[in-house]
Structure formats: structure tokens, C-alpha cells
Amino acid sequence: MNYNYSIICEDITQFTFIKKFLEKYSDSDNFILNEKCYHLYKCKNSREVLNSYFISSNLAFSNYSLDLLFVGVDYDDRNKSKFKEELDKLYNKLSEKTRNKTIILFPVQAIEHWLLYIKHHKDNPKSTKNITFEKIKRIQAKIDVYGRKKPNKKLSIQKTEEILQNLNIKWLVSKSESFKYFYNNFNNKKWQT
């Protein structure tokens, strides 16, 4: 079965992450990106995502017959102890009609922190050390992933794709709480009903 999906996110790294995650997860081409919808509701930063995703989601589902929508926004510097509460607030802004068919990607602190976990696991496959990359400042995480704090689009895509070749979903679920929430929300398959 094919699933028509789109993405509303703050940057190309989140976009690339979602596409590669779906490839890894499904191991087939049954997730089809609705490019027209993606470009129509494309955002430039987290503020744009947060100001529009709940309205755009209704329009996207109505106008493009989506089966699934991903919304990506970095957790940034919010209080870490309130992660679940913040995530619930995001879901609660969605209409009842779109809530079960929308998956929110809400990495703590940023998508680069998830990439750091994956990179670390590739570089240290036998390590059993419990490490927490979420404590690393966002600028440092970007430098560690891309080699600079402000990568261009091409470099962002290239480095993200390179790192995601080594994505081990089960392992990442065990290391990152924010990824675990994303994965569990995606994997519960309410969006398929």
C-alpha cells in the first residue's frame, strides 16, 4: 500500500531526516512525498512552523488527500523537564481531524543532536557507555555534524545523508527520549486508519 505524505519543517536537515527515516523504516518506496504540498507550506524557521502548522495541516489534508503529515521543529532551549508537556501542547493545537495523521518530530535540542547519536554509534559500535548529546550546545552540535556552525543547503543534505546511512532505529530509540516519542507516535499506526 502507498502512503501520500508531506512535511512541514524548519530546515533541510529535518526534511532529509524524515525522508531517509521513511526509506530505512519501510525498506520500499511505499511512502510518496507530495512535493507540491511540501513547497506550498514550506517554512524557513521554527517560528514559521509554530505559527502555521496547525492551520497548514488542515489545508494540506483537505487539498492534497494526504495519508500522513510530518511536522518538524527543534525543541531548542525549552525546559527539558517539560518535554512531554510541550509535545502535548503541539498536538493539542491540531484539529481532531488531523491529529492522528500528523507526526511531530521534536528533537531535543535540535535534529543535529539525533545525528550526533547516530554518528557516535557508527564511530563506536561496541561502546556501551551511556552518553547524552542533548547537553551539547546547538552551535557545537552543528559544528560536530557539519564542520561549521552555518552549513549551506548542499552540505546539510550531504552530511545528513552520510550519517543516516548508519541509522539504527532501535538503538536510537534506546538513547534519545525525543526520538523515542517520535518513533512511537509514528509506529502506533493510528495514521493508517
mmCIF file of C-alpha atoms in Angstrom, residues 38-165:
data_model
loop_
_atom_site.group_PDB
_atom_site.id
_atom_site.type_symbol
_atom_site.label_atom_id
_atom_site.label_comp_id
_atom_site.label_asym_id
_atom_site.label_seq_id
_atom_site.Cartn_x
_atom_site.Cartn_y
_atom_site.Cartn_z
ATOM 1 C CA TYR A 38 5.591 20.431 0.709
ATOM 2 C CA HIS A 39 6.574 23.502 -1.333
ATOM 3 C CA LEU A 40 3.293 25.294 -0.674
ATOM 4 C CA TYR A 41 3.632 25.013 3.136
ATOM 5 C CA LYS A 42 7.435 25.194 3.300
ATOM 6 C CA CYS A 43 8.799 27.147 6.276
ATOM 7 C CA LYS A 44 12.125 28.923 6.784
ATOM 8 C CA ASN A 45 12.472 28.600 10.565
ATOM 9 C CA SER A 46 10.882 27.277 13.745
ATOM 10 C CA ARG A 47 8.816 30.411 14.279
ATOM 11 C CA GLU A 48 7.134 29.945 10.889
ATOM 12 C CA VAL A 49 6.423 26.285 11.660
ATOM 13 C CA LEU A 50 4.965 27.071 15.082
ATOM 14 C CA ASN A 51 2.806 29.895 13.708
ATOM 15 C CA SER A 52 1.356 27.923 10.809
ATOM 16 C CA TYR A 53 1.450 24.137 11.211
ATOM 17 C CA PHE A 54 -1.985 23.765 12.805
ATOM 18 C CA ILE A 55 -3.678 25.784 10.035
ATOM 19 C CA SER A 56 -1.499 24.347 7.247
ATOM 20 C CA SER A 57 -2.220 20.798 8.386
ATOM 21 C CA ASN A 58 -5.971 21.246 7.841
ATOM 22 C CA LEU A 59 -5.385 22.730 4.401
ATOM 23 C CA ALA A 60 -2.800 20.101 3.449
ATOM 24 C CA PHE A 61 -5.098 17.193 4.323
ATOM 25 C CA SER A 62 -8.105 18.813 2.642
ATOM 26 C CA ASN A 63 -6.362 19.889 -0.563
ATOM 27 C CA TYR A 64 -3.884 17.058 -1.140
ATOM 28 C CA SER A 65 -5.541 13.881 0.174
ATOM 29 C CA LEU A 66 -2.620 13.138 2.462
ATOM 30 C CA ASP A 67 -2.415 9.963 4.485
ATOM 31 C CA LEU A 68 0.271 11.373 6.754
ATOM 32 C CA LEU A 69 1.893 14.695 7.621
ATOM 33 C CA PHE A 70 5.176 15.257 9.439
ATOM 34 C CA VAL A 71 5.746 18.464 11.379
ATOM 35 C CA GLY A 72 9.356 19.159 12.346
ATOM 36 C CA VAL A 73 10.506 21.751 14.853
ATOM 37 C CA ASP A 74 13.543 21.702 17.143
ATOM 38 C CA TYR A 75 12.986 21.764 20.892
ATOM 39 C CA ASP A 76 15.741 24.374 21.198
ATOM 40 C CA ASP A 77 16.269 25.853 24.671
ATOM 41 C CA ARG A 78 12.958 24.932 26.269
ATOM 42 C CA ASN A 79 12.913 23.400 29.743
ATOM 43 C CA LYS A 80 13.923 19.743 29.266
ATOM 44 C CA SER A 81 11.761 18.571 32.169
ATOM 45 C CA LYS A 82 8.654 19.799 30.330
ATOM 46 C CA PHE A 83 9.304 17.979 27.047
ATOM 47 C CA LYS A 84 6.190 15.766 27.157
ATOM 48 C CA GLU A 85 4.013 18.719 28.170
ATOM 49 C CA GLU A 86 5.405 20.823 25.290
ATOM 50 C CA LEU A 87 4.880 17.985 22.813
ATOM 51 C CA ASP A 88 1.281 17.534 24.009
ATOM 52 C CA LYS A 89 0.681 21.277 23.511
ATOM 53 C CA LEU A 90 1.803 20.952 19.892
ATOM 54 C CA TYR A 91 -0.503 18.001 19.258
ATOM 55 C CA ASN A 92 -3.410 19.700 21.040
ATOM 56 C CA LYS A 93 -3.236 22.655 18.632
ATOM 57 C CA LEU A 94 -4.076 20.300 15.772
ATOM 58 C CA SER A 95 -7.687 19.727 14.809
ATOM 59 C CA GLU A 96 -9.256 16.432 15.773
ATOM 60 C CA LYS A 97 -9.444 15.595 12.068
ATOM 61 C CA THR A 98 -5.668 15.878 11.545
ATOM 62 C CA ARG A 99 -4.205 14.921 14.945
ATOM 63 C CA ASN A 100 -3.986 11.156 14.384
ATOM 64 C CA LYS A 101 -2.496 11.593 10.916
ATOM 65 C CA THR A 102 0.205 14.060 11.960
ATOM 66 C CA ILE A 103 3.539 13.003 13.427
ATOM 67 C CA ILE A 104 5.563 15.680 15.207
ATOM 68 C CA LEU A 105 9.337 15.471 15.037
ATOM 69 C CA PHE A 106 10.507 17.446 18.105
ATOM 70 C CA PRO A 107 14.229 16.722 18.655
ATOM 71 C CA VAL A 108 15.919 17.789 21.891
ATOM 72 C CA GLN A 109 17.702 20.216 21.419
ATOM 73 C CA ALA A 110 17.900 20.025 17.660
ATOM 74 C CA ILE A 111 17.911 17.481 14.846
ATOM 75 C CA GLU A 112 21.724 17.640 14.899
ATOM 76 C CA HIS A 113 21.674 16.010 18.336
ATOM 77 C CA TRP A 114 19.958 12.934 16.880
ATOM 78 C CA LEU A 115 22.584 12.928 14.137
ATOM 79 C CA LEU A 116 25.331 13.062 16.775
ATOM 80 C CA TYR A 117 23.947 9.917 18.420
ATOM 81 C CA ILE A 118 23.930 8.081 15.085
ATOM 82 C CA LYS A 119 27.430 9.324 14.220
ATOM 83 C CA HIS A 120 28.745 8.276 17.639
ATOM 84 C CA HIS A 121 27.246 4.800 17.276
ATOM 85 C CA LYS A 122 28.863 4.365 13.853
ATOM 86 C CA ASP A 123 32.262 5.535 15.171
ATOM 87 C CA ASN A 124 31.979 3.497 18.410
ATOM 88 C CA PRO A 125 29.835 0.433 17.606
ATOM 89 C CA LYS A 126 30.956 -1.562 20.637
ATOM 90 C CA SER A 127 30.632 1.248 23.164
ATOM 91 C CA THR A 128 28.181 0.621 25.977
ATOM 92 C CA LYS A 129 28.840 3.997 27.558
ATOM 93 C CA ASN A 130 25.654 5.927 28.253
ATOM 94 C CA ILE A 131 26.174 9.339 26.686
ATOM 95 C CA THR A 132 23.833 12.314 26.413
ATOM 96 C CA PHE A 133 24.340 14.557 23.429
ATOM 97 C CA GLU A 134 21.390 16.784 24.319
ATOM 98 C CA LYS A 135 23.620 18.690 26.754
ATOM 99 C CA ILE A 136 25.877 19.904 23.937
ATOM 100 C CA LYS A 137 25.092 23.458 22.802
ATOM 101 C CA ARG A 138 23.297 23.663 19.446
ATOM 102 C CA ILE A 139 26.115 25.585 17.767
ATOM 103 C CA GLN A 140 28.645 22.969 18.854
ATOM 104 C CA ALA A 141 26.334 20.180 17.636
ATOM 105 C CA LYS A 142 26.205 21.831 14.201
ATOM 106 C CA ILE A 143 29.998 22.131 14.128
ATOM 107 C CA ASP A 144 30.347 18.456 15.132
ATOM 108 C CA VAL A 145 27.923 17.337 12.405
ATOM 109 C CA TYR A 146 28.742 19.680 9.504
ATOM 110 C CA GLY A 147 32.189 21.042 10.367
ATOM 111 C CA ARG A 148 30.769 24.585 10.650
ATOM 112 C CA LYS A 149 28.019 26.370 12.533
ATOM 113 C CA LYS A 150 26.147 27.625 9.459
ATOM 114 C CA PRO A 151 26.228 24.956 6.754
ATOM 115 C CA ASN A 152 24.766 25.644 3.332
ATOM 116 C CA LYS A 153 21.909 23.526 1.996
ATOM 117 C CA LYS A 154 24.159 21.213 -0.033
ATOM 118 C CA LEU A 155 26.447 20.441 2.924
ATOM 119 C CA SER A 156 23.456 19.902 5.243
ATOM 120 C CA ILE A 157 21.921 17.354 2.897
ATOM 121 C CA GLN A 158 25.253 15.625 2.197
ATOM 122 C CA LYS A 159 26.247 15.222 5.871
ATOM 123 C CA THR A 160 22.746 14.224 6.962
ATOM 124 C CA GLU A 161 22.506 11.557 4.265
ATOM 125 C CA GLU A 162 26.000 10.243 5.099
ATOM 126 C CA ILE A 163 25.187 9.927 8.785
ATOM 127 C CA LEU A 164 21.748 8.395 8.180
ATOM 128 C CA GLN A 165 23.262 5.546 6.184
#
